[in-house]
Amino acid sequence: MRKIIIDTDPGQDDAVAILLALASPQELDLLGITAVAGNVPLELTAKNARIVCELAGRADVPVHAGCDRPLSHDLVTAEHVHGRSGLDGPTLPDPGMALRDAHGVDFIIETLRREPPGTVTLCALGPLTNLATAFRRAPDICARVQQIVLMGGAYFQVGNITPAAEFNIYVDPDAAAIVFGSGISITVLPLDVTHKALTTRARVEAFRALGTPVGRAVAEWTDFFERFDKEKYGSEGAPLHDPCVIAWLLWPELFSGRFINVEIETVSPLTRGMTVADWWRVTDRAPNATFIGDIDAQAFFDRLTERLARLAPQGAR
Ligand code: RIB
Ligand code: CA
């Protein structure tokens, strides 16, 4: 059993990642969710995280609102991909569950100080503002983090929001530099691997064929947000970015990568947020992250679909 905190900016793909975690209680103990500004403003990411928990019948999961803007840049959002609500696609009810009182950063700090050292993994699915703010405000917690597993960055796939940078890192490059310089064990799921986890019609129809509210919502989220990637990349489907983070925790054997040095561009406006990954080890910079490059995509989708099937309303079949 691994204790995790999910830091997230839902976002349809974040939503699927949260559902996968909630569908895996044997392996993952979700201590709480911290929302961060990213795909859409904080008020919406904090609302969407609760919508997803209630869709899974888990209104008990602590959801905390975190930072509403990057450390030093203006917020850049991605409504062009995720829609104005951030969860466009299905029509889902507004959340009944309330946000918890503590700020998301305080929740991260307090949880890490409470739990035994080395027993909590941070799963970051959005800009790294909350994690970086927690590490700056409470440096003592860095040694207590078991591991950070994050979706962000790119090397061979280069950028998706600029020619040089992936969205999560681009939005808050200063926060990313703090996280990658923290000395904590980090596993990165960059575009290099998430662009191999593409939805296809058959994979989306397998979600819909579950015949449950979760299956329908995941299919309709995918129907909505894949239009952006299909237009841009001419691909058959869209990359399911964030669920790769949870899938790596559950089934690391489906992935491969390298332990390399990754630095973040924080100065140049042209390449802001670029993850300068020393994949070919051409420098003597010390490795600081396991950078994932490959996935068994069919096994990923088969296992994801099987797990989502478990999130059925009580007694429904
Ligand atoms: O670049 C993809 C990442 O940016 C994903 O986490 C997506 O949800 C957005 O946050
Ligand atoms: Ca995200």
CSV table of C-alpha atoms and ligand atoms in Angstrom, one decimal:
chain,number,residue,atom,x,y,z
A,1,MET,CA,0.0,0.0,0.0
A,2,ARG,CA,1.5,3.4,-1.0
A,3,LYS,CA,0.2,6.6,0.5
A,4,ILE,CA,-0.2,9.4,-2.1
A,5,ILE,CA,-1.2,13.0,-2.4
A,6,ILE,CA,-2.5,14.0,-5.9
A,7,ASP,CA,-1.7,17.6,-6.8
A,8,THR,CA,-3.8,18.4,-9.9
A,9,ASP,CA,-5.4,20.9,-12.3
A,10,PRO,CA,-8.4,19.0,-13.6
A,11,GLY,CA,-8.5,18.9,-16.7
A,12,GLN,CA,-10.1,15.8,-18.2
A,13,ASP,CA,-6.9,13.7,-18.2
A,14,ASP,CA,-6.3,14.7,-14.5
A,15,ALA,CA,-9.9,13.4,-13.8
A,16,VAL,CA,-9.1,10.0,-15.3
A,17,ALA,CA,-5.9,9.8,-13.2
A,18,ILE,CA,-7.9,10.6,-10.0
A,19,LEU,CA,-10.5,7.9,-11.0
A,20,LEU,CA,-7.7,5.4,-11.6
A,21,ALA,CA,-6.3,6.1,-8.1
A,22,LEU,CA,-9.7,5.8,-6.5
A,23,ALA,CA,-10.3,2.5,-8.3
A,24,SER,CA,-7.1,1.1,-6.8
A,25,PRO,CA,-7.6,1.2,-3.0
A,26,GLN,CA,-5.6,-2.1,-2.6
A,27,GLU,CA,-2.5,-0.4,-3.9
A,28,LEU,CA,-3.0,3.3,-3.3
A,29,ASP,CA,-4.1,5.1,-0.1
A,30,LEU,CA,-5.1,8.6,-1.4
A,31,LEU,CA,-4.6,10.9,1.6
A,32,GLY,CA,-5.9,13.9,-0.2
A,33,ILE,CA,-6.1,16.0,-3.3
A,34,THR,CA,-4.6,19.5,-3.7
A,35,ALA,CA,-5.8,21.7,-6.5
A,36,VAL,CA,-3.6,24.1,-8.4
A,37,ALA,CA,-4.2,26.8,-11.0
A,38,GLY,CA,-3.3,25.4,-14.5
A,39,ASN,CA,-5.6,24.1,-17.2
A,40,VAL,CA,-8.3,26.5,-15.8
A,41,PRO,CA,-8.2,28.9,-12.8
A,42,LEU,CA,-8.0,27.5,-9.3
A,43,GLU,CA,-11.7,28.0,-8.4
A,44,LEU,CA,-12.5,25.6,-11.3
A,45,THR,CA,-9.7,23.1,-10.7
A,46,ALA,CA,-10.8,22.9,-7.0
A,47,LYS,CA,-14.4,22.5,-8.1
A,48,ASN,CA,-13.5,19.9,-10.7
A,49,ALA,CA,-11.5,17.8,-8.3
A,50,ARG,CA,-14.6,17.5,-6.1
A,51,ILE,CA,-16.9,16.7,-9.1
A,52,VAL,CA,-14.6,13.8,-9.9
A,53,CYS,CA,-14.5,12.5,-6.3
A,54,GLU,CA,-18.3,12.5,-6.2
A,55,LEU,CA,-18.5,10.8,-9.6
A,56,ALA,CA,-16.5,8.0,-8.0
A,57,GLY,CA,-18.7,8.0,-4.9
A,58,ARG,CA,-15.9,9.3,-2.7
A,59,ALA,CA,-17.1,12.6,-1.2
A,60,ASP,CA,-14.9,11.6,1.8
A,61,VAL,CA,-11.7,12.4,0.0
A,62,PRO,CA,-10.1,15.6,1.4
A,63,VAL,CA,-9.8,18.2,-1.4
A,64,HIS,CA,-7.8,21.4,-0.7
A,65,ALA,CA,-7.4,24.5,-2.8
A,66,GLY,CA,-3.7,25.4,-3.3
A,67,CYS,CA,-2.0,28.2,-5.2
A,68,ASP,CA,-4.0,30.4,-7.6
A,69,ARG,CA,-1.0,31.5,-9.7
A,70,PRO,CA,2.6,30.6,-10.6
A,71,LEU,CA,5.5,31.8,-8.4
A,72,SER,CA,6.5,34.6,-10.6
A,73,HIS,CA,4.7,34.5,-13.9
A,74,ASP,CA,1.1,35.4,-14.9
A,75,LEU,CA,-1.2,32.3,-15.0
A,76,VAL,CA,-1.5,30.7,-18.5
A,77,THR,CA,-4.5,28.4,-18.8
A,78,ALA,CA,-5.6,25.9,-21.5
A,79,GLU,CA,-9.3,26.3,-22.1
A,80,HIS,CA,-8.6,25.8,-25.8
A,81,VAL,CA,-7.9,22.2,-24.9
A,82,HIS,CA,-10.1,21.5,-21.9
A,83,GLY,CA,-13.0,23.9,-22.5
A,84,ARG,CA,-14.1,26.8,-20.3
A,85,SER,CA,-15.1,24.5,-17.3
A,86,GLY,CA,-11.9,22.5,-17.6
A,87,LEU,CA,-14.1,19.3,-17.7
A,88,ASP,CA,-16.1,20.0,-20.9
A,89,GLY,CA,-17.8,16.9,-22.4
A,90,PRO,CA,-20.4,15.3,-20.1
A,91,THR,CA,-22.8,17.4,-18.0
A,92,LEU,CA,-22.0,16.6,-14.4
A,93,PRO,CA,-23.7,18.0,-11.2
A,94,ASP,CA,-21.9,20.7,-9.2
A,95,PRO,CA,-20.1,19.2,-6.2
A,96,GLY,CA,-22.0,18.9,-2.9
A,97,MET,CA,-18.8,18.2,-0.9
A,98,ALA,CA,-17.0,21.2,0.5
A,99,LEU,CA,-13.4,22.1,0.2
A,100,ARG,CA,-11.4,21.5,3.3
A,101,ASP,CA,-10.3,24.6,5.2
A,102,ALA,CA,-6.5,24.2,5.1
A,103,HIS,CA,-4.7,25.7,2.1
A,104,GLY,CA,-3.3,22.9,-0.2
A,105,VAL,CA,0.3,23.9,0.6
A,106,ASP,CA,-0.4,23.6,4.3
A,107,PHE,CA,-2.1,20.2,3.8
A,108,ILE,CA,1.1,19.0,2.0
A,109,ILE,CA,3.3,20.3,4.7
A,110,GLU,CA,1.2,19.0,7.6
A,111,THR,CA,0.7,15.6,6.0
A,112,LEU,CA,4.4,15.1,5.3
A,113,ARG,CA,5.3,16.1,8.9
A,114,ARG,CA,2.6,13.8,10.4
A,115,GLU,CA,3.2,10.7,8.3
A,116,PRO,CA,6.4,8.6,8.9
A,117,PRO,CA,9.3,9.8,6.8
A,118,GLY,CA,9.6,8.2,3.4
A,119,THR,CA,6.0,6.9,3.3
A,120,VAL,CA,4.2,9.6,1.2
A,121,THR,CA,4.5,9.9,-2.6
A,122,LEU,CA,3.5,13.2,-4.3
A,123,CYS,CA,1.8,12.7,-7.6
A,124,ALA,CA,1.9,16.0,-9.6
A,125,LEU,CA,-0.4,16.3,-12.5
A,126,GLY,CA,-0.3,20.1,-13.1
A,127,PRO,CA,2.1,23.1,-12.7
A,128,LEU,CA,4.4,22.5,-9.7
A,129,THR,CA,3.5,25.7,-7.8
A,130,ASN,CA,2.0,23.9,-4.7
A,131,LEU,CA,5.0,21.5,-4.3
A,132,ALA,CA,7.6,24.3,-4.8
A,133,THR,CA,5.8,26.6,-2.3
A,134,ALA,CA,5.6,23.8,0.2
A,135,PHE,CA,9.3,23.0,-0.2
A,136,ARG,CA,10.3,26.7,0.2
A,137,ARG,CA,8.0,27.3,3.2
A,138,ALA,CA,9.0,24.0,4.9
A,139,PRO,CA,12.4,22.7,3.7
A,140,ASP,CA,12.3,20.0,6.3
A,141,ILE,CA,9.6,18.1,4.4
A,142,CYS,CA,11.9,17.4,1.4
A,143,ALA,CA,13.7,14.6,3.3
A,144,ARG,CA,10.3,13.2,4.3
A,145,VAL,CA,8.9,12.7,0.7
A,146,GLN,CA,9.1,9.1,-0.4
A,147,GLN,CA,9.1,10.1,-4.1
A,148,ILE,CA,7.6,12.6,-6.6
A,149,VAL,CA,6.0,11.2,-9.7
A,150,LEU,CA,5.0,13.9,-12.1
A,151,MET,CA,3.5,14.4,-15.6
A,152,GLY,CA,5.5,17.2,-17.3
A,153,GLY,CA,8.3,18.1,-19.7
A,154,ALA,CA,9.4,16.6,-22.9
A,155,TYR,CA,12.6,15.8,-24.8
A,156,PHE,CA,12.0,14.1,-28.2
A,157,GLN,CA,8.4,15.4,-28.3
A,158,VAL,CA,9.7,19.0,-27.4
A,159,GLY,CA,6.8,21.3,-26.6
A,160,ASN,CA,3.0,21.4,-26.7
A,161,ILE,CA,2.3,24.9,-25.5
A,162,THR,CA,5.4,26.5,-27.1
A,163,PRO,CA,7.8,24.9,-29.6
A,164,ALA,CA,10.1,24.3,-26.6
A,165,ALA,CA,8.0,23.6,-23.5
A,166,GLU,CA,5.3,21.3,-22.2
A,167,PHE,CA,2.4,23.0,-20.5
A,168,ASN,CA,2.8,22.0,-16.8
A,169,ILE,CA,6.5,23.1,-16.8
A,170,TYR,CA,5.9,26.2,-18.9
A,171,VAL,CA,3.2,27.6,-16.6
A,172,ASP,CA,5.5,27.6,-13.6
A,173,PRO,CA,9.2,27.0,-14.7
A,174,ASP,CA,10.5,28.5,-11.4
A,175,ALA,CA,8.5,26.0,-9.4
A,176,ALA,CA,9.7,23.2,-11.7
A,177,ALA,CA,13.3,24.2,-11.1
A,178,ILE,CA,12.8,24.1,-7.3
A,179,VAL,CA,11.3,20.6,-7.6
A,180,PHE,CA,13.9,19.2,-9.9
A,181,GLY,CA,16.6,20.7,-7.7
A,182,SER,CA,15.1,19.4,-4.4
A,183,GLY,CA,17.2,16.2,-4.3
A,184,ILE,CA,14.0,14.2,-3.9
A,185,SER,CA,13.6,11.0,-6.0
A,186,ILE,CA,11.7,12.0,-9.1
A,187,THR,CA,10.1,10.0,-11.9
A,188,VAL,CA,9.0,12.1,-14.9
A,189,LEU,CA,6.2,11.0,-17.3
A,190,PRO,CA,6.9,13.5,-20.2
A,191,LEU,CA,5.2,14.0,-23.5
A,192,ASP,CA,7.7,11.4,-24.9
A,193,VAL,CA,5.7,8.7,-23.2
A,194,THR,CA,2.2,10.2,-22.9
A,195,HIS,CA,2.1,10.8,-26.7
A,196,LYS,CA,2.4,7.0,-27.0
A,197,ALA,CA,-0.7,6.6,-24.8
A,198,LEU,CA,-3.2,7.7,-27.4
A,199,THR,CA,-6.9,7.1,-27.2
A,200,THR,CA,-8.3,5.4,-30.3
A,201,ARG,CA,-11.9,4.9,-31.2
A,202,ALA,CA,-11.8,1.3,-29.9
A,203,ARG,CA,-10.2,2.4,-26.6
A,204,VAL,CA,-12.8,5.1,-26.1
A,205,GLU,CA,-15.7,2.8,-27.0
A,206,ALA,CA,-14.3,0.3,-24.4
A,207,PHE,CA,-14.8,3.1,-21.8
A,208,ARG,CA,-18.3,3.8,-23.0
A,209,ALA,CA,-19.2,0.1,-23.1
A,210,LEU,CA,-18.6,-0.1,-19.3
A,211,GLY,CA,-22.2,1.2,-19.2
A,212,THR,CA,-21.5,3.0,-15.9
A,213,PRO,CA,-21.6,6.8,-15.1
A,214,VAL,CA,-17.8,6.7,-14.8
A,215,GLY,CA,-17.4,4.9,-18.2
A,216,ARG,CA,-19.7,7.3,-19.9
A,217,ALA,CA,-18.0,10.4,-18.4
A,218,VAL,CA,-14.5,9.2,-19.3
A,219,ALA,CA,-15.7,8.5,-22.9
A,220,GLU,CA,-17.3,11.9,-23.2
A,221,TRP,CA,-14.3,13.7,-21.7
A,222,THR,CA,-12.1,12.0,-24.2
A,223,ASP,CA,-14.5,12.7,-27.1
A,224,PHE,CA,-14.2,16.4,-26.1
A,225,PHE,CA,-10.5,16.9,-25.5
A,226,GLU,CA,-9.1,14.6,-28.2
A,227,ARG,CA,-10.3,17.0,-30.9
A,228,PHE,CA,-7.4,19.4,-30.0
A,229,ASP,CA,-4.7,16.8,-30.4
A,230,LYS,CA,-6.2,15.2,-33.5
A,231,GLU,CA,-6.3,18.6,-35.3
A,232,LYS,CA,-2.8,19.6,-34.1
A,233,TYR,CA,-0.9,16.3,-34.5
A,234,GLY,CA,-3.2,14.6,-37.0
A,235,SER,CA,-3.2,11.6,-34.7
A,236,GLU,CA,-6.1,9.2,-34.4
A,237,GLY,CA,-6.7,10.1,-30.7
A,238,ALA,CA,-5.4,12.2,-27.8
A,239,PRO,CA,-2.7,11.4,-25.3
A,240,LEU,CA,-4.0,10.4,-21.9
A,241,HIS,CA,-1.2,12.3,-20.1
A,242,ASP,CA,-2.0,12.3,-16.4
A,243,PRO,CA,-3.2,8.7,-15.9
A,244,CYS,CA,0.3,7.6,-16.9
A,245,VAL,CA,1.5,8.9,-13.5
A,246,ILE,CA,-0.9,6.6,-11.5
A,247,ALA,CA,-0.4,3.8,-14.0
A,248,TRP,CA,3.4,4.0,-13.4
A,249,LEU,CA,2.8,3.6,-9.6
A,250,LEU,CA,0.5,0.6,-10.2
A,251,TRP,CA,2.3,-1.1,-13.1
A,252,PRO,CA,5.9,0.2,-13.5
A,253,GLU,CA,6.6,-2.9,-15.7
A,254,LEU,CA,4.6,-1.3,-18.5
A,255,PHE,CA,7.1,1.6,-18.7
A,256,SER,CA,10.8,2.2,-19.4
A,257,GLY,CA,13.1,5.1,-19.1
A,258,ARG,CA,16.5,6.4,-18.0
A,259,PHE,CA,17.9,8.0,-14.8
A,260,ILE,CA,19.4,11.2,-16.3
A,261,ASN,CA,20.0,14.9,-15.6
A,262,VAL,CA,17.0,17.2,-16.2
A,263,GLU,CA,17.3,21.0,-15.9
A,264,ILE,CA,14.6,23.6,-16.4
A,265,GLU,CA,15.0,26.7,-18.5
A,266,THR,CA,13.7,29.6,-16.3
A,267,VAL,CA,15.4,32.7,-18.0
A,268,SER,CA,14.9,32.7,-21.8
A,269,PRO,CA,11.5,33.9,-22.9
A,270,LEU,CA,12.1,31.8,-26.1
A,271,THR,CA,12.7,28.5,-24.3
A,272,ARG,CA,11.0,29.2,-21.0
A,273,GLY,CA,9.9,25.9,-19.3
A,274,MET,CA,12.0,23.7,-21.5
A,275,THR,CA,13.1,20.4,-19.8
A,276,VAL,CA,16.7,20.1,-20.9
A,277,ALA,CA,17.0,16.3,-20.5
A,278,ASP,CA,20.5,14.9,-20.9
A,279,TRP,CA,19.1,11.7,-22.5
A,280,TRP,CA,22.4,11.0,-24.3
A,281,ARG,CA,24.5,11.8,-21.2
A,282,VAL,CA,26.6,14.4,-23.1
A,283,THR,CA,27.2,16.4,-19.9
A,284,ASP,CA,28.7,15.6,-16.5
A,285,ARG,CA,25.6,17.0,-14.8
A,286,ALA,CA,24.4,14.7,-12.0
A,287,PRO,CA,21.3,12.6,-12.8
A,288,ASN,CA,18.3,13.8,-10.8
A,289,ALA,CA,15.3,12.1,-12.4
A,290,THR,CA,14.0,8.9,-14.0
A,291,PHE,CA,12.8,10.2,-17.4
A,292,ILE,CA,10.2,7.7,-18.9
A,293,GLY,CA,10.3,7.2,-22.6
A,294,ASP,CA,8.1,4.2,-23.4
A,295,ILE,CA,4.9,2.4,-22.5
A,296,ASP,CA,3.0,-0.7,-23.4
A,297,ALA,CA,0.0,1.3,-24.5
A,298,GLN,CA,-2.5,-1.5,-25.1
A,299,ALA,CA,-1.8,-3.1,-21.7
A,300,PHE,CA,-2.2,0.4,-20.1
A,301,PHE,CA,-5.6,0.9,-21.7
A,302,ASP,CA,-6.8,-2.6,-20.9
A,303,ARG,CA,-5.8,-2.3,-17.3
A,304,LEU,CA,-7.1,1.3,-17.0
A,305,THR,CA,-10.5,0.2,-18.4
A,306,GLU,CA,-10.7,-2.8,-16.0
A,307,ARG,CA,-10.0,-0.6,-13.1
A,308,LEU,CA,-12.6,2.0,-14.1
A,309,ALA,CA,-15.1,-0.8,-14.3
A,310,ARG,CA,-14.8,-1.1,-10.5
A,311,LEU,CA,-16.2,2.4,-10.0
A,312,ALA,CA,-19.8,1.4,-10.5
A,313,PRO,CA,-22.7,2.7,-8.4
A,314,GLN,CA,-23.4,0.4,-5.5
A,315,GLY,CA,-25.2,-2.7,-6.8
A,316,ALA,CA,-25.2,-1.5,-10.4
A,317,ARG,CA,-24.0,-4.0,-13.0
B,1,RIB,O1,0.8,19.0,-21.2
B,1,RIB,C1,-0.1,18.1,-20.6
B,1,RIB,C2,-0.4,18.5,-19.2
B,1,RIB,O2,-0.9,19.8,-19.1
B,1,RIB,C3,-1.5,17.6,-18.5
B,1,RIB,O3,-1.2,17.5,-17.2
B,1,RIB,C4,-2.7,18.4,-18.8
B,1,RIB,O4,-3.8,18.0,-17.8
B,1,RIB,C5,-2.3,19.8,-18.6
B,1,RIB,O5,-2.2,20.0,-17.2
B,2,CA,CA,-3.0,18.1,-15.6
